[in-house]
């Protein structure tokens, strides 16, 4: 029976874990980084914590007799993805990436695409004075030097990096409604939103709110997936791909 290592930390990975635990023919272990204090746990066996780079991951896969790897981590979790691809190649283990589709700009949106968080910070001062940062708690230090702006920072757990001097932190976990997001933007008089192009429905309401209020969005683009690795957009595609390994 093929044993699947499911690298997680996303809604898709939890949905996939739930589907696979109901499918005959697989054993499954989900892996979480352990960053969030009170993580949403997937169904079935779970291990938590880093592996110690690609070599540590390859060793762990060997010790736990992993036959297949599914990388369903967040589209911006580039290090674990790179490590997973290296480890899978080293062990000649098949690997699939699950990547939810990107958000797509509509004609009513004003998006300013940037390559990364430092580029977002460089762009911001020309665009607004009161920014809503929804980039994850680890990335907010890229904005710490912007003393002329005010920031509303939203994260699941408190950021433990340098923050901009003028900032308010709110701790909230999605999903959020459009009404909630519009109220938040209004309450804090937000004139620019900063986000990564994570895709998915859980946190998309902020984009609809920005559109409704005419607030521009500094949108950090994704990096392309590693060359040569099959990619699917969601749970159904992942299950179909996994079935060829005997499930
Ligand atoms: P990252 O920069 O790609 O990874 C940093 C290190 O964290 C990795 O080298 C690995 O440590 C460990 N790690 C990451 N994901 C892991 C997993 N699923 N299982 C075991 N170890 C893992 O990742 P990140 O951006 O910090 O994200 C951490 C986790 O949060 C990911 O699992 C991701 O799905 C989730 N997440 C990330 C974001 C985001 O915006 N980046 C948003 C929502 C959720 P070792 O090298 O020691 O193995």
PDB file of C-alpha atoms and ligand atoms in Angstrom:
ATOM      1  CA  UNK A   1       0.000   0.000   0.000  1.00  0.00           C
ATOM      2  CA  UNK A   2       1.720   3.262  -1.085  1.00  0.00           C
ATOM      3  CA  UNK A   3       2.634   5.583   1.752  1.00  0.00           C
ATOM      4  CA  UNK A   4       2.077   9.260   0.960  1.00  0.00           C
ATOM      5  CA  UNK A   5       3.874  12.178   2.601  1.00  0.00           C
ATOM      6  CA  UNK A   6       1.553  15.168   2.343  1.00  0.00           C
ATOM      7  CA  UNK A   7       3.318  18.473   3.006  1.00  0.00           C
ATOM      8  CA  UNK A   8       0.614  20.746   4.312  1.00  0.00           C
ATOM      9  CA  UNK A   9      -0.328  23.890   6.158  1.00  0.00           C
ATOM     10  CA  UNK A  10      -3.090  24.875   3.718  1.00  0.00           C
ATOM     11  CA  UNK A  11      -6.823  24.355   3.277  1.00  0.00           C
ATOM     12  CA  UNK A  12      -6.164  22.175   0.220  1.00  0.00           C
ATOM     13  CA  UNK A  13      -3.834  19.904   2.179  1.00  0.00           C
ATOM     14  CA  UNK A  14      -6.497  19.410   4.881  1.00  0.00           C
ATOM     15  CA  UNK A  15      -9.154  18.689   2.243  1.00  0.00           C
ATOM     16  CA  UNK A  16      -6.809  16.232   0.533  1.00  0.00           C
ATOM     17  CA  UNK A  17      -5.989  14.499   3.834  1.00  0.00           C
ATOM     18  CA  UNK A  18      -9.691  14.082   4.470  1.00  0.00           C
ATOM     19  CA  UNK A  19     -10.287  12.615   0.991  1.00  0.00           C
ATOM     20  CA  UNK A  20      -7.308  10.250   1.186  1.00  0.00           C
ATOM     21  CA  UNK A  21      -8.167   8.893   4.613  1.00  0.00           C
ATOM     22  CA  UNK A  22     -11.502   7.848   3.050  1.00  0.00           C
ATOM     23  CA  UNK A  23      -9.820   6.285  -0.022  1.00  0.00           C
ATOM     24  CA  UNK A  24      -8.796   2.647   0.191  1.00  0.00           C
ATOM     25  CA  UNK A  25      -5.258   1.821  -0.878  1.00  0.00           C
ATOM     26  CA  UNK A  26      -3.164   4.596   0.695  1.00  0.00           C
ATOM     27  CA  UNK A  27      -1.509   5.275   3.979  1.00  0.00           C
ATOM     28  CA  UNK A  28      -0.915   8.901   4.667  1.00  0.00           C
ATOM     29  CA  UNK A  29       1.142  11.133   6.914  1.00  0.00           C
ATOM     30  CA  UNK A  30       0.611  14.889   6.835  1.00  0.00           C
ATOM     31  CA  UNK A  31       3.437  17.238   7.767  1.00  0.00           C
ATOM     32  CA  UNK A  32       3.153  20.735   9.235  1.00  0.00           C
ATOM     33  CA  UNK A  33       5.933  23.246   9.827  1.00  0.00           C
ATOM     34  CA  UNK A  34       4.707  24.036  13.336  1.00  0.00           C
ATOM     35  CA  UNK A  35       4.667  27.798  12.830  1.00  0.00           C
ATOM     36  CA  UNK A  36       1.129  28.477  13.992  1.00  0.00           C
ATOM     37  CA  UNK A  37       0.514  28.194  17.728  1.00  0.00           C
ATOM     38  CA  UNK A  38      -2.868  26.510  17.391  1.00  0.00           C
ATOM     39  CA  UNK A  39      -2.796  24.860  13.941  1.00  0.00           C
ATOM     40  CA  UNK A  40      -5.846  23.494  12.151  1.00  0.00           C
ATOM     41  CA  UNK A  41      -4.944  19.797  12.155  1.00  0.00           C
ATOM     42  CA  UNK A  42      -5.680  17.549   9.174  1.00  0.00           C
ATOM     43  CA  UNK A  43      -7.475  14.223   9.525  1.00  0.00           C
ATOM     44  CA  UNK A  44      -5.225  11.201  10.064  1.00  0.00           C
ATOM     45  CA  UNK A  45      -1.584  10.872  11.076  1.00  0.00           C
ATOM     46  CA  UNK A  46       0.278  14.178  11.471  1.00  0.00           C
ATOM     47  CA  UNK A  47       3.901  15.025  12.218  1.00  0.00           C
ATOM     48  CA  UNK A  48       4.981  18.564  13.083  1.00  0.00           C
ATOM     49  CA  UNK A  49       8.281  20.435  12.648  1.00  0.00           C
ATOM     50  CA  UNK A  50      11.041  20.978  10.085  1.00  0.00           C
ATOM     51  CA  UNK A  51      13.030  18.060   8.676  1.00  0.00           C
ATOM     52  CA  UNK A  52      16.406  19.809   8.604  1.00  0.00           C
ATOM     53  CA  UNK A  53      16.665  20.797   4.941  1.00  0.00           C
ATOM     54  CA  UNK A  54      16.440  18.601   1.867  1.00  0.00           C
ATOM     55  CA  UNK A  55      18.920  16.043   3.234  1.00  0.00           C
ATOM     56  CA  UNK A  56      16.944  15.722   6.468  1.00  0.00           C
ATOM     57  CA  UNK A  57      13.756  15.316   4.491  1.00  0.00           C
ATOM     58  CA  UNK A  58      15.307  12.629   2.272  1.00  0.00           C
ATOM     59  CA  UNK A  59      16.452  10.755   5.403  1.00  0.00           C
ATOM     60  CA  UNK A  60      13.030  11.079   6.977  1.00  0.00           C
ATOM     61  CA  UNK A  61      11.409   9.734   3.784  1.00  0.00           C
ATOM     62  CA  UNK A  62      13.774   6.765   3.836  1.00  0.00           C
ATOM     63  CA  UNK A  63      13.186   6.017   7.522  1.00  0.00           C
ATOM     64  CA  UNK A  64       9.396   6.257   7.109  1.00  0.00           C
ATOM     65  CA  UNK A  65       9.272   4.341   3.792  1.00  0.00           C
ATOM     66  CA  UNK A  66       7.584   7.109   1.848  1.00  0.00           C
ATOM     67  CA  UNK A  67       6.565   6.078  -1.693  1.00  0.00           C
ATOM     68  CA  UNK A  68       5.020   9.319  -2.948  1.00  0.00           C
ATOM     69  CA  UNK A  69       5.247  13.005  -1.952  1.00  0.00           C
ATOM     70  CA  UNK A  70       2.469  15.541  -2.415  1.00  0.00           C
ATOM     71  CA  UNK A  71       3.534  19.127  -1.812  1.00  0.00           C
ATOM     72  CA  UNK A  72       0.337  20.980  -0.908  1.00  0.00           C
ATOM     73  CA  UNK A  73       2.111  23.765   0.974  1.00  0.00           C
ATOM     74  CA  UNK A  74       1.292  27.428   0.501  1.00  0.00           C
ATOM     75  CA  UNK A  75       2.216  28.844  -2.948  1.00  0.00           C
ATOM     76  CA  UNK A  76       4.722  31.186  -1.237  1.00  0.00           C
ATOM     77  CA  UNK A  77       6.379  28.491   0.908  1.00  0.00           C
ATOM     78  CA  UNK A  78       9.291  28.267  -1.537  1.00  0.00           C
ATOM     79  CA  UNK A  79      11.904  26.679   0.720  1.00  0.00           C
ATOM     80  CA  UNK A  80       9.967  23.568   1.681  1.00  0.00           C
ATOM     81  CA  UNK A  81       8.937  23.126  -1.954  1.00  0.00           C
ATOM     82  CA  UNK A  82      12.542  23.364  -3.159  1.00  0.00           C
ATOM     83  CA  UNK A  83      13.627  20.931  -0.422  1.00  0.00           C
ATOM     84  CA  UNK A  84      10.846  18.497  -1.295  1.00  0.00           C
ATOM     85  CA  UNK A  85      11.810  18.496  -4.971  1.00  0.00           C
ATOM     86  CA  UNK A  86      15.495  17.900  -4.122  1.00  0.00           C
ATOM     87  CA  UNK A  87      14.691  15.124  -1.640  1.00  0.00           C
ATOM     88  CA  UNK A  88      12.261  13.433  -4.020  1.00  0.00           C
ATOM     89  CA  UNK A  89      14.844  13.540  -6.821  1.00  0.00           C
ATOM     90  CA  UNK A  90      17.550  12.168  -4.538  1.00  0.00           C
ATOM     91  CA  UNK A  91      15.334   9.267  -3.514  1.00  0.00           C
ATOM     92  CA  UNK A  92      13.723   8.827  -6.972  1.00  0.00           C
ATOM     93  CA  UNK A  93      10.348   9.298  -5.319  1.00  0.00           C
ATOM     94  CA  UNK A  94       7.445  10.660  -7.404  1.00  0.00           C
ATOM     95  CA  UNK A  95       6.304  14.128  -6.341  1.00  0.00           C
ATOM     96  CA  UNK A  96       3.226  16.192  -7.178  1.00  0.00           C
ATOM     97  CA  UNK A  97       2.616  19.851  -6.394  1.00  0.00           C
ATOM     98  CA  UNK A  98      -0.883  21.018  -5.518  1.00  0.00           C
ATOM     99  CA  UNK A  99      -1.231  24.722  -6.272  1.00  0.00           C
ATOM    100  CA  UNK A 100      -4.542  26.528  -6.058  1.00  0.00           C
ATOM    101  CA  UNK A 101      -5.135  28.873  -9.016  1.00  0.00           C
ATOM    102  CA  UNK A 102      -3.903  32.443  -8.673  1.00  0.00           C
ATOM    103  CA  UNK A 103      -6.289  35.330  -8.154  1.00  0.00           C
ATOM    104  CA  UNK A 104      -6.954  37.107 -11.432  1.00  0.00           C
ATOM    105  CA  UNK A 105      -7.349  40.863 -11.770  1.00  0.00           C
ATOM    106  CA  UNK A 106     -10.688  42.172 -13.069  1.00  0.00           C
ATOM    107  CA  UNK A 107     -11.166  45.396 -15.036  1.00  0.00           C
ATOM    108  CA  UNK A 108     -12.480  47.013 -11.843  1.00  0.00           C
ATOM    109  CA  UNK A 109      -9.275  46.300  -9.893  1.00  0.00           C
ATOM    110  CA  UNK A 110      -6.202  48.467  -9.576  1.00  0.00           C
ATOM    111  CA  UNK A 111      -3.350  46.059  -8.920  1.00  0.00           C
ATOM    112  CA  UNK A 112       0.319  46.952  -8.819  1.00  0.00           C
ATOM    113  CA  UNK A 113       2.209  43.684  -9.385  1.00  0.00           C
ATOM    114  CA  UNK A 114       5.580  43.295  -7.639  1.00  0.00           C
ATOM    115  CA  UNK A 115       8.070  40.416  -7.462  1.00  0.00           C
ATOM    116  CA  UNK A 116       8.576  40.165  -3.717  1.00  0.00           C
ATOM    117  CA  UNK A 117       8.016  41.880  -0.362  1.00  0.00           C
ATOM    118  CA  UNK A 118      11.025  44.264  -0.587  1.00  0.00           C
ATOM    119  CA  UNK A 119       9.691  45.428  -3.961  1.00  0.00           C
ATOM    120  CA  UNK A 120       6.259  45.915  -2.361  1.00  0.00           C
ATOM    121  CA  UNK A 121       7.866  48.080   0.342  1.00  0.00           C
ATOM    122  CA  UNK A 122       9.719  50.136  -2.302  1.00  0.00           C
ATOM    123  CA  UNK A 123       6.482  50.720  -4.213  1.00  0.00           C
ATOM    124  CA  UNK A 124       4.186  51.584  -1.302  1.00  0.00           C
ATOM    125  CA  UNK A 125       5.100  55.189  -0.367  1.00  0.00           C
ATOM    126  CA  UNK A 126       4.060  56.493  -3.784  1.00  0.00           C
ATOM    127  CA  UNK A 127       0.683  54.832  -3.579  1.00  0.00           C
ATOM    128  CA  UNK A 128      -0.839  55.386  -0.134  1.00  0.00           C
ATOM    129  CA  UNK A 129      -0.315  56.453   3.480  1.00  0.00           C
ATOM    130  CA  UNK A 130      -2.352  53.861   5.399  1.00  0.00           C
ATOM    131  CA  UNK A 131      -1.580  50.316   4.304  1.00  0.00           C
ATOM    132  CA  UNK A 132      -3.318  47.050   5.182  1.00  0.00           C
ATOM    133  CA  UNK A 133      -0.590  44.369   5.280  1.00  0.00           C
ATOM    134  CA  UNK A 134      -1.848  40.807   4.804  1.00  0.00           C
ATOM    135  CA  UNK A 135       1.437  39.126   3.916  1.00  0.00           C
ATOM    136  CA  UNK A 136       1.843  36.728   6.842  1.00  0.00           C
ATOM    137  CA  UNK A 137       3.511  37.549  10.124  1.00  0.00           C
ATOM    138  CA  UNK A 138       6.996  36.546   8.936  1.00  0.00           C
ATOM    139  CA  UNK A 139       7.105  39.068   6.090  1.00  0.00           C
ATOM    140  CA  UNK A 140       6.163  42.303   7.846  1.00  0.00           C
ATOM    141  CA  UNK A 141       9.753  43.245   8.688  1.00  0.00           C
ATOM    142  CA  UNK A 142      10.226  44.144   5.006  1.00  0.00           C
ATOM    143  CA  UNK A 143       8.117  47.244   5.808  1.00  0.00           C
ATOM    144  CA  UNK A 144       9.730  48.153   9.151  1.00  0.00           C
ATOM    145  CA  UNK A 145      11.796  50.996   7.673  1.00  0.00           C
ATOM    146  CA  UNK A 146       8.761  52.846   6.267  1.00  0.00           C
ATOM    147  CA  UNK A 147       8.444  55.488   8.985  1.00  0.00           C
ATOM    148  CA  UNK A 148       6.252  57.846   6.965  1.00  0.00           C
ATOM    149  CA  UNK A 149       3.343  55.385   6.713  1.00  0.00           C
ATOM    150  CA  UNK A 150       0.791  53.803   9.048  1.00  0.00           C
ATOM    151  CA  UNK A 151       0.099  50.065   8.871  1.00  0.00           C
ATOM    152  CA  UNK A 152      -2.702  47.720   9.817  1.00  0.00           C
ATOM    153  CA  UNK A 153      -1.088  44.281  10.092  1.00  0.00           C
ATOM    154  CA  UNK A 154      -3.238  41.150  10.126  1.00  0.00           C
ATOM    155  CA  UNK A 155      -1.816  37.796  11.159  1.00  0.00           C
ATOM    156  CA  UNK A 156      -2.911  34.574  12.847  1.00  0.00           C
ATOM    157  CA  UNK A 157      -0.284  34.767  15.612  1.00  0.00           C
ATOM    158  CA  UNK A 158       1.622  37.869  16.820  1.00  0.00           C
ATOM    159  CA  UNK A 159       4.549  38.798  14.543  1.00  0.00           C
ATOM    160  CA  UNK A 160       7.958  38.179  16.135  1.00  0.00           C
ATOM    161  CA  UNK A 161       9.947  40.299  13.674  1.00  0.00           C
ATOM    162  CA  UNK A 162      10.653  44.039  13.483  1.00  0.00           C
ATOM    163  CA  UNK A 163       7.477  46.037  12.829  1.00  0.00           C
ATOM    164  CA  UNK A 164       6.968  49.493  11.364  1.00  0.00           C
ATOM    165  CA  UNK A 165       6.830  52.100  14.164  1.00  0.00           C
ATOM    166  CA  UNK A 166       3.292  53.220  13.295  1.00  0.00           C
ATOM    167  CA  UNK A 167       1.358  49.963  13.211  1.00  0.00           C
ATOM    168  CA  UNK A 168      -1.651  48.234  14.704  1.00  0.00           C
ATOM    169  CA  UNK A 169      -1.713  44.422  14.726  1.00  0.00           C
ATOM    170  CA  UNK A 170      -4.955  42.456  14.571  1.00  0.00           C
ATOM    171  CA  UNK A 171      -4.986  38.702  15.083  1.00  0.00           C
ATOM    172  CA  UNK A 172      -7.576  36.972  12.918  1.00  0.00           C
ATOM    173  CA  UNK A 173      -7.801  33.750  10.892  1.00  0.00           C
ATOM    174  CA  UNK A 174      -9.969  33.548   7.740  1.00  0.00           C
ATOM    175  CA  UNK A 175     -12.323  32.924   6.123  1.00  0.00           C
ATOM    176  CA  UNK A 176     -13.450  36.554   6.011  1.00  0.00           C
ATOM    177  CA  UNK A 177     -16.586  37.999   4.434  1.00  0.00           C
ATOM    178  CA  UNK A 178     -16.606  40.960   2.051  1.00  0.00           C
ATOM    179  CA  UNK A 179     -18.723  42.907   4.572  1.00  0.00           C
ATOM    180  CA  UNK A 180     -16.122  42.264   7.286  1.00  0.00           C
ATOM    181  CA  UNK A 181     -13.297  43.385   5.016  1.00  0.00           C
ATOM    182  CA  UNK A 182     -15.091  46.536   3.829  1.00  0.00           C
ATOM    183  CA  UNK A 183     -15.813  47.490   7.437  1.00  0.00           C
ATOM    184  CA  UNK A 184     -12.151  46.947   8.369  1.00  0.00           C
ATOM    185  CA  UNK A 185     -10.831  49.027   5.460  1.00  0.00           C
ATOM    186  CA  UNK A 186     -13.272  51.818   6.301  1.00  0.00           C
ATOM    187  CA  UNK A 187     -12.634  51.754  10.052  1.00  0.00           C
ATOM    188  CA  UNK A 188      -8.890  52.150   9.541  1.00  0.00           C
ATOM    189  CA  UNK A 189      -9.150  54.481   6.515  1.00  0.00           C
ATOM    190  CA  UNK A 190      -6.982  52.130   4.469  1.00  0.00           C
ATOM    191  CA  UNK A 191      -5.785  53.581   1.164  1.00  0.00           C
ATOM    192  CA  UNK A 192      -3.630  50.671  -0.043  1.00  0.00           C
ATOM    193  CA  UNK A 193      -3.723  46.883   0.451  1.00  0.00           C
ATOM    194  CA  UNK A 194      -0.632  44.663   0.285  1.00  0.00           C
ATOM    195  CA  UNK A 195      -1.029  40.940  -0.302  1.00  0.00           C
ATOM    196  CA  UNK A 196       0.656  37.921  -1.860  1.00  0.00           C
ATOM    197  CA  UNK A 197      -1.188  36.296  -4.750  1.00  0.00           C
ATOM    198  CA  UNK A 198      -2.082  33.292  -2.625  1.00  0.00           C
ATOM    199  CA  UNK A 199      -5.278  32.431  -4.522  1.00  0.00           C
ATOM    200  CA  UNK A 200      -8.183  30.478  -3.058  1.00  0.00           C
ATOM    201  CA  UNK A 201     -11.423  31.565  -1.464  1.00  0.00           C
ATOM    202  CA  UNK A 202     -10.541  31.801   2.254  1.00  0.00           C
ATOM    203  CA  UNK A 203      -8.914  35.233   2.047  1.00  0.00           C
ATOM    204  CA  UNK A 204     -10.193  36.554  -1.305  1.00  0.00           C
ATOM    205  CA  UNK A 205     -12.822  38.852   0.230  1.00  0.00           C
ATOM    206  CA  UNK A 206     -10.212  41.580   0.871  1.00  0.00           C
ATOM    207  CA  UNK A 207      -9.798  41.918  -2.900  1.00  0.00           C
ATOM    208  CA  UNK A 208     -13.538  42.385  -3.396  1.00  0.00           C
ATOM    209  CA  UNK A 209     -13.527  44.946  -0.571  1.00  0.00           C
ATOM    210  CA  UNK A 210     -10.606  46.851  -2.125  1.00  0.00           C
ATOM    211  CA  UNK A 211     -12.414  46.787  -5.487  1.00  0.00           C
ATOM    212  CA  UNK A 212     -15.634  48.090  -3.910  1.00  0.00           C
ATOM    213  CA  UNK A 213     -13.826  50.966  -2.168  1.00  0.00           C
ATOM    214  CA  UNK A 214     -11.426  51.787  -5.024  1.00  0.00           C
ATOM    215  CA  UNK A 215      -8.392  50.860  -2.897  1.00  0.00           C
ATOM    216  CA  UNK A 216      -5.276  49.906  -4.914  1.00  0.00           C
ATOM    217  CA  UNK A 217      -3.639  46.531  -4.244  1.00  0.00           C
ATOM    218  CA  UNK A 218       0.104  45.902  -4.222  1.00  0.00           C
ATOM    219  CA  UNK A 219       0.101  42.267  -5.334  1.00  0.00           C
ATOM    220  CA  UNK A 220       3.182  40.097  -4.803  1.00  0.00           C
ATOM    221  CA  UNK A 221       3.420  37.656  -7.703  1.00  0.00           C
ATOM    222  CA  UNK A 222       4.191  33.968  -7.303  1.00  0.00           C
ATOM    223  CA  UNK A 223       7.388  32.385  -8.486  1.00  0.00           C
ATOM    224  CA  UNK A 224       6.925  29.716 -11.155  1.00  0.00           C
ATOM    225  CA  UNK A 225       6.839  26.133  -9.836  1.00  0.00           C
ATOM    226  CA  UNK A 226      10.067  24.114 -10.074  1.00  0.00           C
ATOM    227  CA  UNK A 227      10.681  22.847 -13.614  1.00  0.00           C
ATOM    228  CA  UNK A 228       9.726  19.277 -14.391  1.00  0.00           C
ATOM    229  CA  UNK A 229       7.398  18.742 -11.423  1.00  0.00           C
ATOM    230  CA  UNK A 230       3.754  17.903 -12.206  1.00  0.00           C
ATOM    231  CA  UNK A 231       1.314  20.459 -10.816  1.00  0.00           C
ATOM    232  CA  UNK A 232      -2.417  20.167 -10.219  1.00  0.00           C
ATOM    233  CA  UNK A 233      -4.903  22.776  -9.041  1.00  0.00           C
ATOM    234  CA  UNK A 234      -6.747  20.942  -6.293  1.00  0.00           C
ATOM    235  CA  UNK A 235      -7.880  17.844  -4.474  1.00  0.00           C
ATOM    236  CA  UNK A 236      -9.550  15.992  -7.387  1.00  0.00           C
ATOM    237  CA  UNK A 237      -6.456  16.268  -9.563  1.00  0.00           C
ATOM    238  CA  UNK A 238      -4.236  15.086  -6.720  1.00  0.00           C
ATOM    239  CA  UNK A 239      -6.420  12.038  -6.007  1.00  0.00           C
ATOM    240  CA  UNK A 240      -6.487  11.145  -9.734  1.00  0.00           C
ATOM    241  CA  UNK A 241      -2.675  11.436  -9.895  1.00  0.00           C
ATOM    242  CA  UNK A 242      -2.217   9.342  -6.744  1.00  0.00           C
ATOM    243  CA  UNK A 243      -4.474   6.530  -7.981  1.00  0.00           C
ATOM    244  CA  UNK A 244      -1.838   5.513 -10.524  1.00  0.00           C
ATOM    245  CA  UNK A 245       0.364   4.447  -7.605  1.00  0.00           C
ATOM    246  CA  UNK A 246      -2.065   1.749  -6.640  1.00  0.00           C
ATOM    247  CA  UNK A 247      -4.683   3.463  -4.500  1.00  0.00           C
TER     248      UNK A 247
HETATM  249  P1  LIG B   1       9.171  27.868   3.864  1.00  0.00           P
HETATM  250  O1  LIG B   1       9.835  29.189   3.971  1.00  0.00           O
HETATM  251  O2  LIG B   1       9.034  27.287   2.495  1.00  0.00           O
HETATM  252  O3  LIG B   1       9.896  26.781   4.762  1.00  0.00           O
HETATM  253  C1  LIG B   1      10.797  27.120   5.791  1.00  0.00           C
HETATM  254  C2  LIG B   1      11.133  25.868   6.534  1.00  0.00           C
HETATM  255  O4  LIG B   1      10.012  25.452   7.332  1.00  0.00           O
HETATM  256  C3  LIG B   1      11.429  24.668   5.646  1.00  0.00           C
HETATM  257  O5  LIG B   1      12.751  24.702   5.179  1.00  0.00           O
HETATM  258  C4  LIG B   1      11.109  23.524   6.571  1.00  0.00           C
HETATM  259  O6  LIG B   1      12.138  23.364   7.542  1.00  0.00           O
HETATM  260  C5  LIG B   1       9.924  24.036   7.345  1.00  0.00           C
HETATM  261  N1  LIG B   1       8.639  23.650   6.736  1.00  0.00           N
HETATM  262  C6  LIG B   1       7.827  24.397   5.939  1.00  0.00           C
HETATM  263  N2  LIG B   1       6.710  23.728   5.642  1.00  0.00           N
HETATM  264  C7  LIG B   1       6.802  22.535   6.248  1.00  0.00           C
HETATM  265  C8  LIG B   1       5.927  21.410   6.353  1.00  0.00           C
HETATM  266  N3  LIG B   1       4.726  21.407   5.728  1.00  0.00           N
HETATM  267  N4  LIG B   1       6.349  20.336   7.070  1.00  0.00           N
HETATM  268  C9  LIG B   1       7.559  20.350   7.709  1.00  0.00           C
HETATM  269  N5  LIG B   1       8.405  21.401   7.663  1.00  0.00           N
HETATM  270  C10 LIG B   1       8.037  22.478   6.949  1.00  0.00           C
HETATM  271  O7  LIG B   1       7.724  27.882   4.531  1.00  0.00           O
HETATM  272  P2  LIG B   1       6.930  29.085   5.203  1.00  0.00           P
HETATM  273  O8  LIG B   1       6.627  30.102   4.165  1.00  0.00           O
HETATM  274  O9  LIG B   1       7.658  29.449   6.456  1.00  0.00           O
HETATM  275  O10 LIG B   1       5.572  28.331   5.579  1.00  0.00           O
HETATM  276  C11 LIG B   1       5.531  27.411   6.635  1.00  0.00           C
HETATM  277  C12 LIG B   1       4.248  26.615   6.539  1.00  0.00           C
HETATM  278  O11 LIG B   1       3.132  27.497   6.627  1.00  0.00           O
HETATM  279  C13 LIG B   1       4.115  25.869   5.223  1.00  0.00           C
HETATM  280  O12 LIG B   1       3.850  24.511   5.526  1.00  0.00           O
HETATM  281  C14 LIG B   1       2.988  26.540   4.492  1.00  0.00           C
HETATM  282  O13 LIG B   1       2.152  25.621   3.812  1.00  0.00           O
HETATM  283  C15 LIG B   1       2.237  27.302   5.562  1.00  0.00           C
HETATM  284  N6  LIG B   1       1.784  28.635   5.122  1.00  0.00           N
HETATM  285  C16 LIG B   1       2.666  29.516   4.561  1.00  0.00           C
HETATM  286  C17 LIG B   1       2.207  30.754   4.133  1.00  0.00           C
HETATM  287  C18 LIG B   1       3.132  31.747   3.455  1.00  0.00           C
HETATM  288  O14 LIG B   1       2.663  32.831   3.065  1.00  0.00           O
HETATM  289  N7  LIG B   1       4.406  31.440   3.260  1.00  0.00           N
HETATM  290  C19 LIG B   1       0.857  31.089   4.287  1.00  0.00           C
HETATM  291  C20 LIG B   1      -0.016  30.149   4.867  1.00  0.00           C
HETATM  292  C21 LIG B   1       0.461  28.922   5.285  1.00  0.00           C
HETATM  293  P3  LIG B   1      13.331  22.312   7.352  1.00  0.00           P
HETATM  294  O15 LIG B   1      14.228  22.882   6.304  1.00  0.00           O
HETATM  295  O16 LIG B   1      13.933  22.198   8.707  1.00  0.00           O
HETATM  296  O17 LIG B   1      12.688  21.010   6.902  1.00  0.00           O
END
